[in-house]
Short mmCIF file of C-alpha atoms in Angstrom, two decimals:
data_model
loop_
_atom_site.label_atom_id
_atom_site.label_comp_id
_atom_site.label_asym_id
_atom_site.label_seq_id
_atom_site.Cartn_x
_atom_site.Cartn_y
_atom_site.Cartn_z
CA MET A 30 8.01 -11.82 -36.16
CA LYS A 31 5.87 -10.67 -33.27
CA PRO A 32 5.74 -6.89 -32.73
CA GLN A 33 7.50 -5.52 -29.68
CA LEU A 34 5.21 -4.47 -26.85
CA ALA A 35 4.84 -0.70 -26.85
CA GLN A 36 7.09 0.98 -24.30
CA VAL A 37 4.87 4.08 -24.34
CA ARG A 38 2.53 2.20 -21.95
CA TRP A 39 5.01 2.87 -19.15
CA TYR A 40 4.99 6.62 -19.73
CA ARG A 41 1.25 6.98 -20.22
CA ILE A 42 -0.08 4.66 -17.51
CA ILE A 43 2.47 4.46 -14.69
CA PRO A 44 2.87 8.18 -13.79
CA VAL A 45 -0.92 8.63 -13.57
CA VAL A 46 -1.32 5.48 -11.46
CA PHE A 47 1.55 6.51 -9.19
CA VAL A 48 0.16 9.98 -8.43
CA THR A 49 -3.36 8.61 -7.92
CA TYR A 50 -2.32 6.02 -5.37
CA SER A 51 -0.05 8.54 -3.66
CA LEU A 52 -2.98 10.87 -3.06
CA ALA A 53 -5.26 8.03 -1.99
CA TYR A 54 -2.67 6.84 0.53
CA LEU A 55 -1.98 10.22 2.10
CA ASP A 56 -4.54 10.27 4.90
CA ARG A 57 -3.61 6.84 6.24
CA ALA A 58 -0.25 8.13 7.43
CA ASN A 59 -0.80 11.82 8.22
CA PHE A 60 -3.27 10.89 10.98
CA GLY A 61 -0.31 9.64 13.04
CA PHE A 62 1.25 13.10 12.79
CA ALA A 63 -1.97 14.80 13.83
CA VAL A 64 -2.11 12.62 16.97
CA ALA A 65 1.50 13.47 17.79
CA GLY A 66 0.86 17.14 16.90
CA GLY A 67 -1.94 18.05 19.28
CA MET A 68 -5.22 16.72 17.85
CA ALA A 69 -5.82 14.44 20.84
CA ASP A 70 -5.48 17.36 23.26
CA ASP A 71 -7.66 19.73 21.20
CA LEU A 72 -10.51 17.23 20.84
CA LYS A 73 -10.04 15.80 24.35
CA ILE A 74 -9.43 12.30 23.01
CA ASP A 75 -8.19 9.79 25.57
CA PRO A 76 -5.46 7.23 24.67
CA ASN A 77 -7.93 4.38 24.08
CA THR A 78 -10.08 6.46 21.71
CA SER A 79 -6.95 7.69 19.94
CA THR A 80 -5.90 4.09 19.38
CA LEU A 81 -9.36 3.24 18.00
CA LEU A 82 -9.29 6.23 15.64
CA SER A 83 -5.85 5.28 14.35
CA SER A 84 -7.10 1.83 13.38
CA LEU A 85 -10.75 2.50 12.47
CA PHE A 86 -9.85 3.47 8.90
CA PHE A 87 -8.80 -0.11 8.23
CA LEU A 88 -12.07 -1.54 9.53
CA GLY A 89 -13.98 0.35 6.84
CA TYR A 90 -11.30 -0.66 4.39
CA PHE A 91 -11.78 -4.33 5.34
CA PHE A 92 -15.53 -4.57 4.72
CA PHE A 93 -15.65 -3.16 1.17
CA GLN A 94 -12.56 -4.67 -0.49
CA ILE A 95 -14.21 -7.61 -2.24
CA PRO A 96 -17.23 -5.72 -3.70
CA GLY A 97 -14.88 -3.00 -4.98
CA ALA A 98 -12.44 -5.48 -6.50
CA HIS A 99 -15.25 -7.44 -8.15
CA TYR A 100 -16.70 -4.24 -9.65
CA ALA A 101 -13.29 -3.23 -10.97
CA ALA A 102 -12.67 -6.65 -12.51
CA THR A 103 -16.10 -7.10 -14.10
CA ARG A 104 -17.17 -3.49 -14.83
CA THR A 105 -14.71 -0.59 -14.68
CA ALA A 106 -11.71 0.24 -12.52
CA LYS A 107 -11.43 3.71 -14.06
CA LYS A 108 -14.86 4.95 -12.92
CA LEU A 109 -14.52 3.37 -9.47
CA ILE A 110 -11.23 5.14 -8.80
CA PHE A 111 -12.59 8.47 -10.13
CA ILE A 112 -15.49 8.41 -7.65
CA SER A 113 -13.22 7.24 -4.82
CA LEU A 114 -10.81 10.14 -5.34
CA ILE A 115 -13.54 12.77 -5.11
CA LEU A 116 -15.10 11.27 -1.98
CA TRP A 117 -11.70 10.68 -0.38
CA GLY A 118 -10.56 14.28 -0.93
CA GLY A 119 -13.73 15.65 0.63
CA LEU A 120 -13.59 13.38 3.67
CA ALA A 121 -9.88 13.99 4.20
CA ALA A 122 -10.38 17.76 4.17
CA ALA A 123 -13.40 17.39 6.48
CA THR A 124 -11.14 15.72 9.06
CA GLY A 125 -9.61 19.14 9.66
CA MET A 126 -13.01 20.66 10.47
CA VAL A 127 -14.29 18.27 13.15
CA ASN A 128 -14.97 19.43 16.69
CA ASN A 129 -15.53 16.15 18.52
CA ALA A 130 -14.41 12.54 18.57
CA THR A 131 -17.79 11.19 17.36
CA ALA A 132 -17.58 13.05 14.04
CA LEU A 133 -13.98 11.93 13.68
CA ILE A 134 -14.98 8.28 14.22
CA VAL A 135 -17.54 8.50 11.40
CA ILE A 136 -15.12 10.21 9.01
CA ARG A 137 -12.28 7.77 9.68
CA PHE A 138 -14.54 4.77 9.04
CA MET A 139 -15.96 6.30 5.84
CA LEU A 140 -12.47 7.13 4.59
CA GLY A 141 -11.66 3.44 4.83
CA VAL A 142 -14.82 2.53 2.92
CA VAL A 143 -14.09 5.03 0.13
CA GLU A 144 -10.43 4.08 -0.25
CA SER A 145 -10.98 0.32 0.00
CA ALA A 146 -11.47 -0.12 -3.74
CA VAL A 147 -8.45 1.86 -4.90
CA MET A 148 -5.67 -0.68 -4.31
CA PRO A 149 -7.32 -3.79 -5.83
CA ALA A 150 -8.76 -1.71 -8.70
CA MET A 151 -5.29 -0.38 -9.49
CA LEU A 152 -3.75 -3.87 -9.43
CA ILE A 153 -6.48 -5.15 -11.75
CA LEU A 154 -5.99 -2.19 -14.10
CA LEU A 155 -2.23 -2.83 -14.28
CA SER A 156 -2.81 -6.55 -14.93
CA GLN A 157 -4.73 -5.47 -18.06
CA TRP A 158 -1.80 -3.43 -19.33
CA PHE A 159 1.43 -5.22 -18.33
CA THR A 160 2.66 -8.76 -18.94
CA LYS A 161 4.17 -11.29 -16.56
CA GLU A 162 7.73 -10.13 -17.31
CA GLU A 163 6.72 -6.53 -16.51
CA ARG A 164 4.21 -6.94 -13.72
CA SER A 165 6.46 -6.79 -10.66
CA ARG A 166 7.90 -3.46 -11.80
CA ALA A 167 4.46 -2.12 -12.74
CA ASN A 168 3.05 -3.09 -9.34
CA THR A 169 6.07 -1.57 -7.63
CA PHE A 170 5.64 1.79 -9.37
CA LEU A 171 2.05 1.75 -8.10
CA ILE A 172 2.92 0.80 -4.52
CA LEU A 173 5.84 3.25 -4.50
CA GLY A 174 3.09 5.80 -3.97
CA ASN A 175 2.94 4.41 -0.43
CA PRO A 176 6.49 5.07 0.87
CA VAL A 177 7.07 8.10 -1.38
CA THR A 178 3.90 9.69 -0.01
CA VAL A 179 4.91 9.00 3.58
CA LEU A 180 8.38 10.38 2.81
CA TRP A 181 7.31 13.82 1.60
CA MET A 182 4.22 13.86 3.81
CA SER A 183 6.35 13.29 6.92
CA VAL A 184 8.41 16.38 6.22
CA LEU A 185 5.48 18.54 5.02
CA SER A 186 3.17 17.49 7.85
CA GLY A 187 5.80 18.34 10.44
CA TYR A 188 6.08 21.87 9.04
CA LEU A 189 2.32 22.34 8.52
CA ILE A 190 1.47 21.28 12.07
CA ASP A 191 4.27 23.43 13.46
CA SER A 192 3.18 26.53 11.53
CA LEU A 193 -0.58 26.16 10.87
CA GLY A 194 -1.78 23.34 13.14
CA TRP A 195 -3.19 19.89 12.45
CA ARG A 196 -6.50 21.17 11.06
CA TRP A 197 -4.93 22.97 8.13
CA MET A 198 -2.66 20.02 7.51
CA PHE A 199 -5.73 17.83 6.75
CA ILE A 200 -7.45 20.51 4.64
CA ILE A 201 -4.37 21.32 2.55
CA GLN A 202 -3.51 17.67 1.99
CA GLY A 203 -7.10 16.61 1.19
CA ALA A 204 -8.03 19.10 -1.54
CA PRO A 205 -5.66 17.81 -4.29
CA GLY A 206 -7.48 14.46 -4.44
CA ILE A 207 -10.64 16.14 -5.77
CA VAL A 208 -8.75 18.02 -8.49
CA TRP A 209 -6.73 14.97 -9.51
CA ALA A 210 -9.87 12.85 -10.02
CA PHE A 211 -10.66 14.80 -13.20
CA ILE A 212 -7.07 14.51 -14.44
CA TRP A 213 -7.27 10.74 -13.85
CA TRP A 214 -10.49 10.52 -15.87
CA LYS A 215 -8.95 12.38 -18.79
CA LEU A 216 -5.62 10.53 -18.95
CA ILE A 217 -6.33 6.88 -18.15
CA ASP A 218 -7.71 4.15 -20.42
CA GLU A 219 -9.29 0.95 -19.10
CA ARG A 220 -7.60 -1.45 -21.54
CA PRO A 221 -5.15 -1.30 -24.47
CA MET A 222 -7.97 -1.63 -27.03
CA ALA A 223 -9.44 1.68 -25.78
CA ALA A 224 -6.17 3.63 -26.07
CA LYS A 225 -6.07 6.05 -29.01
CA TRP A 226 -2.33 6.55 -28.48
CA LEU A 227 -1.53 2.92 -29.45
CA THR A 228 -1.58 1.59 -33.01
CA ASP A 229 -3.88 -1.32 -33.83
CA GLU A 230 -0.85 -3.65 -34.00
CA GLU A 231 0.37 -2.52 -30.58
CA LYS A 232 -3.07 -3.01 -29.03
CA ILE A 233 -3.39 -6.53 -30.39
CA ALA A 234 0.17 -7.46 -29.34
CA VAL A 235 -0.50 -6.59 -25.68
CA GLU A 236 -3.93 -8.25 -25.58
CA GLU A 237 -2.66 -11.48 -27.19
CA LYS A 238 0.32 -11.68 -24.83
CA LEU A 239 -1.90 -11.28 -21.76
CA LYS A 240 -4.35 -13.88 -23.09
CA ALA A 241 -1.54 -16.37 -23.72
CA GLU A 242 -0.25 -16.02 -20.15
CA GLN A 243 -3.58 -17.22 -18.75
CA ALA A 244 -3.67 -20.26 -21.04
CA GLY A 245 -1.78 -22.44 -18.55
CA ILE A 246 -3.88 -21.46 -15.53
CA LYS A 247 -7.03 -23.52 -15.11
CA PRO A 248 -10.10 -21.37 -14.38
CA VAL A 249 -12.04 -22.16 -11.23
CA LYS A 250 -15.81 -22.40 -11.09
CA ASN A 251 -16.54 -19.34 -8.95
CA TYR A 252 -15.33 -17.15 -6.09
CA ALA A 253 -16.45 -19.65 -3.46
CA GLU A 254 -14.17 -22.30 -4.94
CA ALA A 255 -11.29 -19.82 -5.21
CA PHE A 256 -11.71 -18.64 -1.62
CA LYS A 257 -11.52 -22.22 -0.36
CA SER A 258 -8.21 -22.71 -2.15
CA THR A 259 -5.30 -23.40 0.22
CA LYS A 260 -3.15 -20.94 -1.72
CA VAL A 261 -5.67 -18.13 -1.35
CA ILE A 262 -6.17 -18.81 2.37
CA LEU A 263 -2.41 -18.82 3.02
CA LEU A 264 -1.87 -15.66 0.95
CA CYS A 265 -4.60 -13.95 2.98
CA LEU A 266 -2.99 -14.99 6.26
CA GLN A 267 0.48 -13.99 5.07
CA TYR A 268 -0.71 -10.51 4.04
CA LEU A 269 -2.66 -10.06 7.28
CA LEU A 270 0.45 -10.78 9.37
CA TRP A 271 2.67 -8.62 7.15
CA SER A 272 0.20 -5.72 7.46
CA VAL A 273 0.27 -5.96 11.26
CA GLY A 274 3.95 -5.04 11.00
CA VAL A 275 3.63 -2.41 8.28
CA TYR A 276 0.84 -0.32 9.76
CA GLY A 277 1.91 -0.71 13.34
CA PHE A 278 5.17 0.81 12.11
CA VAL A 279 3.65 3.54 9.91
CA MET A 280 1.04 4.76 12.41
CA TRP A 281 3.27 4.81 15.49
CA LEU A 282 6.76 5.67 14.19
CA PRO A 283 6.18 9.44 14.67
CA SER A 284 5.14 8.84 18.28
CA ILE A 285 8.22 6.70 18.94
CA ILE A 286 10.53 9.37 17.55
CA LYS A 287 8.63 12.20 19.27
CA ALA A 288 9.12 10.39 22.62
CA ALA A 289 12.90 10.85 22.36
CA PRO A 290 14.42 13.60 24.55
CA ASN A 291 14.32 17.16 23.15
CA MET A 292 12.41 16.17 20.00
CA ASN A 293 10.13 18.67 18.19
CA MET A 294 7.62 18.09 15.39
CA VAL A 295 9.81 19.38 12.56
CA THR A 296 12.69 17.07 13.52
CA THR A 297 10.21 14.22 14.03
CA GLY A 298 8.95 14.78 10.49
CA TRP A 299 12.44 14.65 8.95
CA LEU A 300 13.50 11.58 10.91
CA SER A 301 10.22 9.79 10.13
CA ALA A 302 10.86 10.29 6.40
CA VAL A 303 14.22 8.52 6.25
CA PRO A 304 12.98 4.87 6.33
CA TYR A 305 10.88 5.55 3.27
CA VAL A 306 13.93 6.63 1.24
CA PHE A 307 15.32 3.14 1.80
CA ALA A 308 11.87 1.68 1.03
CA VAL A 309 11.82 3.34 -2.40
CA VAL A 310 15.31 2.09 -3.29
CA GLY A 311 14.53 -1.42 -2.06
CA MET A 312 11.22 -1.64 -3.92
CA LEU A 313 12.75 -0.55 -7.23
CA ALA A 314 15.70 -2.96 -6.91
CA ALA A 315 13.59 -5.94 -5.82
CA SER A 316 11.01 -5.47 -8.57
CA TYR A 317 13.68 -5.14 -11.27
CA PHE A 318 15.56 -8.28 -10.27
CA SER A 319 12.33 -10.18 -9.57
CA ASP A 320 11.16 -9.54 -13.15
CA LYS A 321 14.63 -10.23 -14.54
CA THR A 322 15.00 -13.61 -12.81
CA GLY A 323 11.33 -14.63 -12.67
CA ASN A 324 11.82 -15.42 -8.98
CA ARG A 325 9.22 -13.87 -6.67
CA LYS A 326 9.82 -15.83 -3.46
CA VAL A 327 13.43 -14.81 -2.84
CA PHE A 328 12.51 -11.13 -3.06
CA VAL A 329 9.80 -11.41 -0.40
CA TRP A 330 10.63 -13.60 2.60
CA PRO A 331 14.22 -12.46 3.41
CA PHE A 332 13.08 -8.84 3.74
CA LEU A 333 10.20 -9.72 6.05
CA LEU A 334 12.64 -11.60 8.27
CA ILE A 335 15.11 -8.67 8.29
CA ALA A 336 12.29 -6.31 9.29
CA ALA A 337 11.26 -8.63 12.14
CA VAL A 338 14.78 -8.82 13.56
CA CYS A 339 15.34 -5.06 13.31
CA LEU A 340 12.01 -4.14 14.93
CA TYR A 341 12.64 -6.50 17.82
CA ALA A 342 16.20 -5.27 18.35
CA ALA A 343 15.33 -1.56 18.04
CA VAL A 344 12.83 -1.32 20.87
CA TRP A 345 14.79 -3.49 23.26
CA ILE A 346 17.89 -1.34 22.77
CA GLY A 347 15.78 1.52 24.15
CA THR A 348 15.82 5.31 24.06
CA GLU A 349 19.12 5.51 25.95
CA HIS A 350 20.74 4.43 22.66
CA PHE A 351 18.36 6.40 20.44
CA TRP A 352 20.47 6.67 17.29
CA LEU A 353 21.31 2.97 17.18
CA ALA A 354 17.66 2.08 17.71
CA TYR A 355 16.66 4.63 15.08
CA ALA A 356 19.09 3.11 12.55
CA LEU A 357 17.46 -0.29 13.09
CA LEU A 358 14.01 1.26 12.56
CA VAL A 359 15.23 2.78 9.30
CA VAL A 360 16.36 -0.65 8.06
CA ALA A 361 13.10 -2.23 9.24
CA GLY A 362 11.02 0.38 7.40
CA GLY A 363 12.90 -0.19 4.16
CA ALA A 364 12.63 -3.97 4.46
CA LEU A 365 8.89 -3.86 5.19
CA TYR A 366 8.13 -2.21 1.86
CA THR A 367 10.69 -3.84 -0.44
CA PRO A 368 8.69 -7.05 -1.26
CA TYR A 369 5.38 -5.49 -2.37
CA GLY A 370 5.98 -5.62 -6.13
CA PRO A 371 7.12 -9.26 -6.28
CA PHE A 372 4.35 -10.34 -3.86
CA PHE A 373 1.47 -8.94 -5.92
CA ALA A 374 3.09 -10.13 -9.15
CA ALA A 375 3.12 -13.65 -7.67
CA ILE A 376 -0.62 -13.47 -6.90
CA ALA A 377 -1.45 -12.65 -10.53
CA GLU A 378 0.69 -15.57 -11.71
CA ILE A 379 -0.75 -18.33 -9.51
CA LEU A 380 -4.48 -17.50 -9.67
CA PRO A 381 -6.81 -17.71 -12.69
CA LYS A 382 -8.05 -14.50 -14.29
CA ASN A 383 -11.74 -15.25 -13.81
CA VAL A 384 -11.40 -14.87 -10.01
CA ILE A 385 -8.35 -12.61 -9.72
CA GLY A 386 -10.46 -9.54 -8.84
CA GLY A 387 -12.22 -11.18 -5.91
CA ALA A 388 -9.07 -12.98 -4.77
CA ILE A 389 -7.05 -9.76 -4.69
CA GLY A 390 -9.95 -8.10 -2.88
CA LEU A 391 -10.04 -10.89 -0.30
CA ILE A 392 -6.27 -10.87 0.22
CA ASN A 393 -6.20 -7.08 0.48
CA SER A 394 -9.20 -7.06 2.84
CA LEU A 395 -7.41 -9.46 5.17
CA GLY A 396 -4.42 -7.15 4.89
CA ALA A 397 -6.70 -4.33 5.99
CA LEU A 398 -7.83 -6.43 8.95
CA GLY A 399 -4.16 -6.93 9.81
CA SER A 400 -3.63 -3.18 9.44
CA PHE A 401 -6.52 -2.57 11.84
CA ALA A 402 -5.09 -5.10 14.29
CA GLY A 403 -1.58 -3.69 13.95
CA SER A 404 -2.66 -0.08 14.44
CA TYR A 405 -5.00 -0.91 17.33
CA LEU A 406 -2.87 -3.44 19.20
CA VAL A 407 0.31 -1.39 18.92
CA GLY A 408 -1.50 1.65 20.28
CA TYR A 409 -3.21 -0.36 23.02
CA LEU A 410 0.02 -2.01 24.19
CA ASN A 411 1.83 1.32 24.09
CA SER A 412 -0.76 2.95 26.35
CA GLU A 413 -1.05 -0.04 28.71
CA THR A 414 2.69 -0.66 29.18
CA GLY A 415 3.98 2.90 28.85
CA ASN A 416 6.63 1.87 26.30
CA PHE A 417 6.98 0.33 22.85
CA ASN A 418 8.63 -2.98 23.78
CA ALA A 419 5.56 -5.25 23.84
CA SER A 420 3.96 -3.75 20.72
CA TYR A 421 7.07 -4.01 18.57
CA THR A 422 7.69 -7.55 19.78
CA LEU A 423 4.17 -8.38 18.56
CA MET A 424 5.00 -6.89 15.15
CA ALA A 425 8.24 -8.86 14.95
CA VAL A 426 6.46 -12.15 15.72
CA ALA A 427 3.80 -11.42 13.07
CA LEU A 428 6.50 -10.81 10.47
CA VAL A 429 8.32 -14.05 11.33
CA LEU A 430 5.08 -15.97 10.79
CA ALA A 431 4.52 -14.12 7.48
CA THR A 432 8.04 -15.18 6.46
CA VAL A 433 7.28 -18.85 7.08
CA ILE A 434 4.03 -18.72 5.08
CA THR A 435 5.77 -16.97 2.18
CA ILE A 436 8.33 -19.75 1.93
CA ALA A 437 5.52 -22.32 1.91
CA VAL A 438 3.08 -20.77 -0.56
CA ILE A 439 4.95 -18.78 -3.23
CA PRO A 440 6.54 -21.16 -5.74
CA ALA A 441 10.11 -20.95 -6.96
CA PRO A 442 10.48 -20.43 -10.73
CA LYS A 443 10.27 -23.69 -12.66
CA VAL A 444 12.37 -22.57 -15.59
CA ALA A 445 14.76 -19.74 -16.30
CA GLN A 446 12.92 -16.64 -17.42
CA PRO A 447 14.01 -14.44 -20.32
CA VAL A 448 15.61 -11.16 -19.33
CA ALA A 449 12.98 -8.45 -19.31
CA GLU A 450 13.81 -5.20 -21.03
CA GLU A 451 14.66 -2.41 -18.68
CA VAL A 452 12.25 0.48 -18.69
#
């Protein structure tokens, strides 16, 4: 009888991974609050430069994804994330000390470079700890750091800007990353065989299960062959289009809400947090049922389509019906985040292990390019048209195209999967 896989993995690995990604994600979203909270006026940043700054992070993120993912897959994810946390915390805090747009441009780009390795390194680390039947939930607990961070950050940032100003918001929210780097180094193990808190039998059981899962996936010769794969190309395009919607939404939601009549920063912060409550619930539910049924596709494309419809409807309803439009934005925000766990679980199941690091890096780098495009184009269209209609229509179209690609590329389950144990 094969030994049961140790449940203690969930309690030793997942909380540390969750907090780490939460801290690494923080500065992507709080920049939108700084723009809405007076930074542009203080630094004399015009609308075009503000749009560039909002999106520049993702340009740095784009260029260094693949090297970071390859290093994590072939060397060490643990060390890479440790260094990234220290550098990220310092750069994030330095954002609150700048006095001109040029310094801010450099810092925003370097933040993207430093953080680029965190997401693929985390996914690779989790793929070395959790099996196919567990992976969607494991990925979801990681990516929950995204909406959960934006949730509490939205409320906290509103209060910090209102009471202390945008500079102290960056400094206060940047310092914890440096401290947490040393906690990460102490608590995390690279692979099961290195974990002193597992028995020898438990270590071997996890390693053998992971090895057996790769037995049916034919290795490819090298990264070049993998990157020419139709599946990889389509997954890259799908994630690029999806990210146009996600980061156009994240970066500009505070500005949309702040534009409503009689709206202050504290209220903007509270209202901006609500979509991410629905995102957390949706992500947990989708990952659980995706693992339970073995079906990844059905927990991805319907939510992207719902988000597209809601984004399109919300902006065309207009500010004269603010609460109805806001309700649609809440649904859209929840739907945008719900599919992340099943999507990344699907990637690990359809690509061979010998190129999974580079493939995830490539897919995530194209997502970063989509994030850059989404942040920049949404801001540009907002400033050129004086409203949000054109920009949110663009996001809706991108999500519809992502829906179509998802249906085409992610396979339906071939056989019924065993019910995964609930954690």
